[in-house]
Short mmCIF file of C-alpha atoms in Angstrom, two decimals:
data_model
loop_
_atom_site.label_atom_id
_atom_site.label_comp_id
_atom_site.label_asym_id
_atom_site.label_seq_id
_atom_site.Cartn_x
_atom_site.Cartn_y
_atom_site.Cartn_z
CA MET A 24 -9.34 55.88 25.51
CA ALA A 25 -6.54 57.91 23.93
CA ILE A 26 -3.16 57.24 25.51
CA THR A 27 0.10 58.94 24.63
CA GLN A 28 3.67 58.98 25.88
CA ASP A 29 4.83 61.37 23.13
CA ASN A 30 4.87 64.75 24.83
CA SER A 31 5.97 66.71 21.75
CA GLY A 32 3.52 68.75 19.75
CA PRO A 33 1.77 72.13 19.78
CA MET A 34 2.09 74.36 22.82
CA PRO A 35 -0.61 76.66 24.26
CA VAL A 36 -0.92 80.11 22.74
CA PRO A 37 0.40 83.11 24.66
CA GLY A 38 -2.26 84.54 26.93
CA THR A 39 -3.84 81.17 27.76
CA ARG A 40 -5.48 81.52 31.18
CA VAL A 41 -4.24 78.84 33.56
CA VAL A 42 -4.99 77.95 37.19
CA ILE A 43 -2.74 75.52 39.07
CA THR A 44 -3.33 74.13 42.55
CA GLY A 45 -0.39 72.57 44.36
CA ALA A 46 1.81 75.10 42.59
CA SER A 47 4.36 75.93 45.29
CA SER A 48 6.79 73.07 44.59
CA GLY A 49 7.54 69.98 42.52
CA ILE A 50 5.42 69.21 39.46
CA GLY A 51 3.07 72.13 40.07
CA ALA A 52 5.95 74.60 40.22
CA ALA A 53 7.67 73.11 37.16
CA THR A 54 4.40 73.27 35.22
CA ALA A 55 3.75 76.87 36.24
CA LEU A 56 7.19 77.84 34.94
CA ALA A 57 6.64 75.90 31.71
CA PHE A 58 3.33 77.69 31.07
CA ALA A 59 4.97 81.03 31.91
CA ARG A 60 7.66 80.46 29.29
CA GLN A 61 4.84 80.16 26.74
CA GLY A 62 3.55 83.59 27.76
CA CYS A 63 0.51 82.25 29.62
CA ARG A 64 -1.36 84.06 32.38
CA LEU A 65 -1.52 82.17 35.66
CA VAL A 66 -3.18 82.10 39.05
CA LEU A 67 -1.29 79.79 41.39
CA GLY A 68 -2.70 78.19 44.53
CA ALA A 69 -1.20 76.18 47.41
CA ARG A 70 -1.08 76.24 51.21
CA GLY A 71 2.50 77.49 51.54
CA GLU A 72 2.50 81.23 50.87
CA GLU A 73 6.27 81.73 50.84
CA GLY A 74 6.91 78.96 48.30
CA LEU A 75 3.93 80.11 46.23
CA GLU A 76 5.18 83.70 46.02
CA ASP A 77 8.63 82.46 44.99
CA ILE A 78 7.21 80.46 42.07
CA ALA A 79 4.94 83.34 41.00
CA ARG A 80 7.98 85.65 40.93
CA ARG A 81 9.94 83.11 38.86
CA CYS A 82 6.99 82.79 36.44
CA ARG A 83 6.94 86.55 35.90
CA GLU A 84 10.70 86.52 35.27
CA ALA A 85 10.14 83.70 32.72
CA GLY A 86 7.74 85.83 30.68
CA GLY A 87 4.32 84.98 32.07
CA MET A 88 1.83 86.82 34.22
CA ALA A 89 1.31 85.15 37.60
CA GLU A 90 -0.67 85.86 40.76
CA ALA A 91 -0.37 83.77 43.93
CA ARG A 92 -3.30 83.02 46.21
CA PRO A 93 -2.99 80.71 49.26
CA VAL A 94 -5.71 78.03 49.34
CA ASP A 95 -6.29 74.68 51.03
CA VAL A 96 -8.07 72.44 48.53
CA THR A 97 -9.65 70.35 51.29
CA ASP A 98 -11.89 73.37 52.07
CA ALA A 99 -14.62 73.40 49.41
CA ALA A 100 -15.77 76.96 50.19
CA ALA A 101 -12.19 78.25 50.01
CA VAL A 102 -11.68 76.56 46.63
CA ALA A 103 -14.91 78.06 45.29
CA SER A 104 -13.74 81.53 46.38
CA PHE A 105 -10.30 80.88 44.89
CA ALA A 106 -11.87 79.88 41.54
CA ALA A 107 -14.08 82.97 41.49
CA GLU A 108 -11.12 85.23 42.25
CA ALA A 109 -8.99 83.51 39.60
CA ARG A 110 -11.73 83.98 37.04
CA GLY A 111 -11.93 87.67 37.93
CA ILE A 112 -8.17 88.13 37.64
CA LEU A 113 -7.87 86.28 34.34
CA GLY A 114 -11.24 87.13 32.78
CA GLY A 115 -11.99 83.42 32.40
CA ILE A 116 -10.24 80.07 32.87
CA ASP A 117 -9.00 78.02 29.93
CA VAL A 118 -7.01 75.38 31.86
CA TRP A 119 -7.19 74.17 35.46
CA PHE A 120 -4.44 71.83 36.64
CA SER A 121 -5.37 69.94 39.83
CA ASN A 122 -2.01 68.92 41.21
CA VAL A 123 -2.26 68.71 45.00
CA GLY A 124 -0.89 65.44 46.35
CA ILE A 125 0.32 64.31 49.75
CA GLY A 126 1.21 60.91 51.20
CA VAL A 127 1.98 58.93 54.30
CA VAL A 128 4.21 55.85 54.21
CA GLY A 129 4.02 52.92 56.63
CA LYS A 130 2.20 49.70 57.36
CA TYR A 131 -1.53 50.44 57.37
CA GLN A 132 -2.04 49.61 61.04
CA ASP A 133 0.97 51.69 62.10
CA VAL A 134 -0.35 54.90 60.57
CA PRO A 135 -2.96 56.86 62.58
CA MET A 136 -6.40 56.95 60.97
CA ALA A 137 -6.33 60.73 61.06
CA ASP A 138 -3.32 60.66 58.73
CA HIS A 139 -5.02 58.21 56.35
CA ARG A 140 -8.07 60.49 56.30
CA ARG A 141 -5.97 63.55 55.56
CA VAL A 142 -4.45 61.86 52.49
CA ILE A 143 -7.93 61.04 51.15
CA GLU A 144 -9.14 64.58 51.85
CA ALA A 145 -6.26 66.18 49.93
CA ASN A 146 -5.72 63.72 47.07
CA LEU A 147 -9.33 62.82 46.30
CA ILE A 148 -11.74 65.29 47.90
CA GLY A 149 -9.38 68.17 47.11
CA HIS A 150 -9.41 67.36 43.40
CA MET A 151 -13.19 66.93 43.52
CA ASN A 152 -13.44 70.38 45.14
CA ASP A 153 -11.34 71.81 42.30
CA ALA A 154 -13.56 70.24 39.65
CA HIS A 155 -16.75 71.33 41.45
CA ALA A 156 -15.49 74.92 41.49
CA VAL A 157 -14.30 75.18 37.90
CA LEU A 158 -16.80 73.03 36.00
CA PRO A 159 -19.64 75.62 36.15
CA ILE A 160 -17.18 78.17 34.72
CA PHE A 161 -16.28 75.82 31.89
CA LEU A 162 -19.94 75.12 31.16
CA GLU A 163 -20.78 78.82 31.07
CA GLN A 164 -17.83 79.49 28.75
CA ASP A 165 -18.55 76.30 26.75
CA HIS A 166 -14.86 75.46 26.84
CA GLY A 167 -12.11 74.51 29.27
CA THR A 168 -9.60 71.78 30.10
CA TRP A 169 -9.36 70.18 33.54
CA ILE A 170 -6.03 68.36 33.93
CA ASN A 171 -6.01 65.86 36.77
CA MET A 172 -2.68 64.69 38.26
CA ILE A 173 -3.21 61.08 39.34
CA SER A 174 0.08 59.08 39.08
CA ILE A 175 0.69 55.47 38.16
CA GLY A 176 -0.55 54.73 41.68
CA GLY A 177 -4.03 54.96 40.18
CA PHE A 178 -3.37 51.63 38.45
CA LEU A 179 -0.76 49.90 40.61
CA ALA A 180 -1.53 49.34 44.30
CA SER A 181 1.07 50.72 46.71
CA PRO A 182 1.83 48.63 49.82
CA TYR A 183 2.97 50.86 52.69
CA ALA A 184 0.81 53.63 51.15
CA ALA A 185 -2.71 52.23 51.41
CA ALA A 186 -4.47 55.59 51.75
CA TYR A 187 -2.50 56.98 48.81
CA ALA A 188 -3.54 53.97 46.71
CA ALA A 189 -7.17 54.41 47.76
CA SER A 190 -7.08 58.11 46.86
CA LYS A 191 -5.51 57.53 43.44
CA PHE A 192 -7.74 54.60 42.47
CA GLY A 193 -10.74 56.71 43.56
CA LEU A 194 -9.48 59.72 41.64
CA ARG A 195 -9.19 57.67 38.47
CA GLY A 196 -12.81 56.53 38.82
CA PHE A 197 -14.00 60.06 39.57
CA SER A 198 -12.23 61.43 36.53
CA GLU A 199 -13.70 58.79 34.23
CA ALA A 200 -17.21 59.49 35.54
CA LEU A 201 -16.79 63.25 35.12
CA ARG A 202 -15.48 62.76 31.58
CA ALA A 203 -18.65 60.85 30.70
CA GLU A 204 -20.83 63.61 32.14
CA VAL A 205 -19.26 66.30 29.96
CA SER A 206 -19.02 64.14 26.84
CA ARG A 207 -21.76 66.16 25.12
CA HIS A 208 -19.63 69.29 25.46
CA PRO A 209 -16.89 68.73 22.87
CA ARG A 210 -14.90 71.81 23.94
CA ILE A 211 -14.70 70.73 27.60
CA HIS A 212 -11.98 68.17 28.34
CA VAL A 213 -11.01 66.02 31.32
CA CYS A 214 -7.38 64.90 31.05
CA ASP A 215 -5.62 62.47 33.39
CA VAL A 216 -1.84 62.34 33.86
CA TYR A 217 -0.11 59.19 35.17
CA PRO A 218 3.61 59.68 35.84
CA THR A 219 5.84 57.12 37.50
CA PHE A 220 8.13 58.26 40.36
CA VAL A 221 9.11 61.94 40.06
CA ASP A 222 12.03 63.53 41.89
CA THR A 223 10.27 66.36 43.76
CA PRO A 224 10.45 67.73 47.31
CA ALA A 225 7.30 65.70 48.08
CA ILE A 226 9.34 62.81 49.47
CA GLY A 227 10.57 65.09 52.23
CA HIS A 228 7.05 66.34 52.91
CA ALA A 229 5.43 62.91 53.33
CA GLY A 230 4.29 61.45 56.60
CA ASN A 231 6.52 58.53 57.52
CA TYR A 232 5.97 55.64 59.93
CA THR A 233 8.48 53.16 58.47
CA GLY A 234 11.36 53.90 60.83
CA ALA A 235 13.53 54.57 57.75
CA ARG A 236 14.50 57.68 55.81
CA LEU A 237 12.47 57.96 52.61
CA THR A 238 14.19 58.23 49.23
CA PHE A 239 13.04 57.97 45.62
CA PRO A 240 14.02 54.90 43.59
CA PRO A 241 16.53 55.11 40.73
CA GLY A 242 15.13 56.24 37.42
CA SER A 243 12.81 58.87 38.89
CA LEU A 244 11.61 61.47 36.39
CA ALA A 245 12.58 65.12 36.41
CA PRO A 246 9.56 67.31 37.28
CA GLU A 247 10.12 69.20 34.04
CA THR A 248 9.37 66.01 32.07
CA VAL A 249 5.91 65.80 33.59
CA ALA A 250 5.40 69.56 33.21
CA GLN A 251 6.06 69.27 29.48
CA ALA A 252 3.32 66.65 29.17
CA VAL A 253 0.84 68.78 31.12
CA VAL A 254 1.53 71.91 29.07
CA ALA A 255 1.08 69.94 25.84
CA LEU A 256 -2.39 68.90 27.02
CA ALA A 257 -3.49 72.53 27.10
CA ALA A 258 -3.03 72.67 23.32
CA ARG A 259 -3.96 69.06 22.51
CA PRO A 260 -6.19 67.53 25.20
CA ARG A 261 -6.15 63.74 25.60
CA ASN A 262 -8.01 61.55 28.03
CA THR A 263 -5.01 59.72 29.46
CA THR A 264 -1.32 60.53 29.34
CA ALA A 265 1.29 58.19 30.81
CA VAL A 266 4.68 59.74 31.57
CA GLY A 267 7.76 57.58 32.13
CA ALA A 268 8.90 54.52 30.22
CA PRO A 269 7.52 51.89 32.65
CA ALA A 270 4.10 53.50 32.90
CA MET A 271 2.33 51.41 30.28
CA ALA A 272 3.84 48.20 31.63
CA PHE A 273 2.51 49.06 35.09
CA LYS A 274 -0.88 49.83 33.57
CA LEU A 275 -1.02 46.48 31.83
CA GLY A 276 0.23 44.75 34.95
CA GLN A 277 -2.69 46.09 36.98
CA PHE A 278 -4.98 43.99 34.82
CA ALA A 279 -2.65 41.05 34.25
CA ALA A 280 -1.30 40.24 37.72
CA PRO A 281 -2.31 42.91 40.25
CA HIS A 282 -2.07 40.68 43.33
CA LEU A 283 1.33 39.31 42.40
CA SER A 284 2.86 42.70 41.61
CA ALA A 285 1.54 44.20 44.87
CA SER A 286 2.83 41.20 46.83
CA LEU A 287 6.29 41.54 45.31
CA MET A 288 6.32 45.25 46.07
CA ASN A 289 5.27 44.59 49.67
CA ARG A 290 8.13 42.12 50.12
CA PHE A 291 10.56 44.65 48.78
CA MET A 292 9.20 47.36 51.11
CA ASP A 293 9.62 45.01 54.07
CA TRP A 294 13.21 44.38 53.01
CA TRP A 295 13.91 48.07 52.37
CA SER A 296 12.43 49.39 55.63
CA ALA A 297 14.62 46.99 57.63
CA ARG A 298 17.85 48.04 55.88
CA ALA A 299 17.51 51.71 54.90
CA GLU A 300 19.01 54.56 56.87
CA ARG A 301 17.03 55.13 60.08
CA GLY A 302 14.58 58.01 60.40
CA ASP A 303 12.05 59.39 62.88
CA ASP A 304 8.28 59.05 62.59
CA THR A 305 6.70 62.26 61.30
CA THR A 306 3.43 63.63 59.97
CA GLY A 307 5.39 65.66 57.41
CA SER A 308 3.30 68.36 55.77
CA LEU A 309 -0.03 66.56 56.16
CA TYR A 310 -1.50 69.23 58.45
CA ALA A 311 0.62 72.31 57.72
CA PRO A 312 2.48 73.53 54.64
CA PRO A 313 6.25 73.08 54.49
CA ALA A 314 8.19 75.98 55.95
CA GLY A 315 10.07 78.16 53.50
CA ILE A 316 10.69 77.59 49.80
CA SER A 317 10.76 74.00 48.50
CA GLY A 318 11.48 74.61 44.82
CA VAL A 319 11.01 72.25 41.89
CA GLU A 320 13.36 69.27 42.32
CA GLY A 321 14.00 66.96 45.24
CA GLY A 322 17.65 66.43 44.32
CA ASN A 323 17.48 62.66 44.82
CA ARG A 324 18.05 61.35 41.28
CA ARG A 325 21.86 61.46 41.18
CA GLN A 326 22.25 60.34 44.77
CA ALA A 327 19.86 57.42 44.25
CA GLN A 328 22.18 55.78 41.72
CA THR A 329 25.00 55.24 44.25
CA THR A 330 23.54 53.42 47.26
CA PRO A 331 23.28 49.62 47.62
CA VAL A 332 19.65 49.90 48.74
CA THR A 333 18.59 51.81 45.64
CA LYS A 334 20.52 49.45 43.38
CA MET A 335 18.46 46.69 44.94
CA ALA A 336 15.36 48.75 44.17
CA MET A 337 16.27 48.68 40.49
CA ALA A 338 16.46 44.90 40.56
CA ALA A 339 13.16 44.65 42.44
CA GLY A 340 11.44 46.97 39.98
CA GLY A 341 12.74 44.96 37.06
CA LEU A 342 11.51 41.74 38.64
CA VAL A 343 8.03 43.17 39.15
CA LEU A 344 7.87 44.34 35.53
CA ALA A 345 9.13 41.01 34.20
CA VAL A 346 6.56 39.03 36.17
CA MET A 347 3.73 41.31 35.10
CA MET A 348 4.62 41.10 31.43
CA LEU A 349 5.05 37.31 31.62
CA HIS A 350 1.55 36.95 33.02
CA ARG A 351 0.27 39.32 30.35
CA ARG A 352 1.67 37.12 27.59
CA ARG A 353 0.17 34.01 29.17
#
């Protein structure tokens, strides 16, 4: 398995034909803009039409060609139609970036089962719908790169986000199986991307049953950092790309001391939810797209450095990493 954290290298050629789902905000939006700056041609999909049109406009201003098409990736027939339309617009598909991701935070028993199901439908089934729609196109062309946004949550279990963990662990297994199936087609690639925490609007879109206001921990990545890694994969595909300095330590820790690291994280989440600023329970954007334009960044990275709770998060994260690496050495 090829793994890289060096995101430098060749960029895609102008005119590369790219499809991105989950393109209306966050990583998807940042990646669309990064491809546009390389002169690529894009078809962008997401549920939120207003945010999608805003990013398509910004892509055109950045030098790319971009068309926006609303789509809900949990609807397999809609995704198949979206893929066919994208192929018609672009004349083929060279790169498909599956980027849809939603979450709900709270103790497992406190979150309604319908919300857990919705996370699985979007994060796992949605990506499978994407692959099912584009793989026949790749096979007919005898080339294509499917880039699968997973997150470090595919290796490290997430207490207070059980459905998210299930979706990401499942997505990692699906991707590995699909990669094996296309292994006899050397020009067809399945690439997985595993970032750590990324400062996007997603934190404000998540369902929340913790009783506390959600924030990202200190050290969260800029969406543009992940976008750079994704764009590089279009020119130089690799099986697995970890983004963020702690990513490889988390990956090793999943094999070295998975129960201990999850237990420590659960204790921290218990501590955090009792002390963080209060918030109301919400389903977030699980069942409807966010209203208006969300943009690329969440704006939490600078603010996160100043609060006592997030300073404690830094200490907790360091403790988890230290314990995992100690067990690895043993």
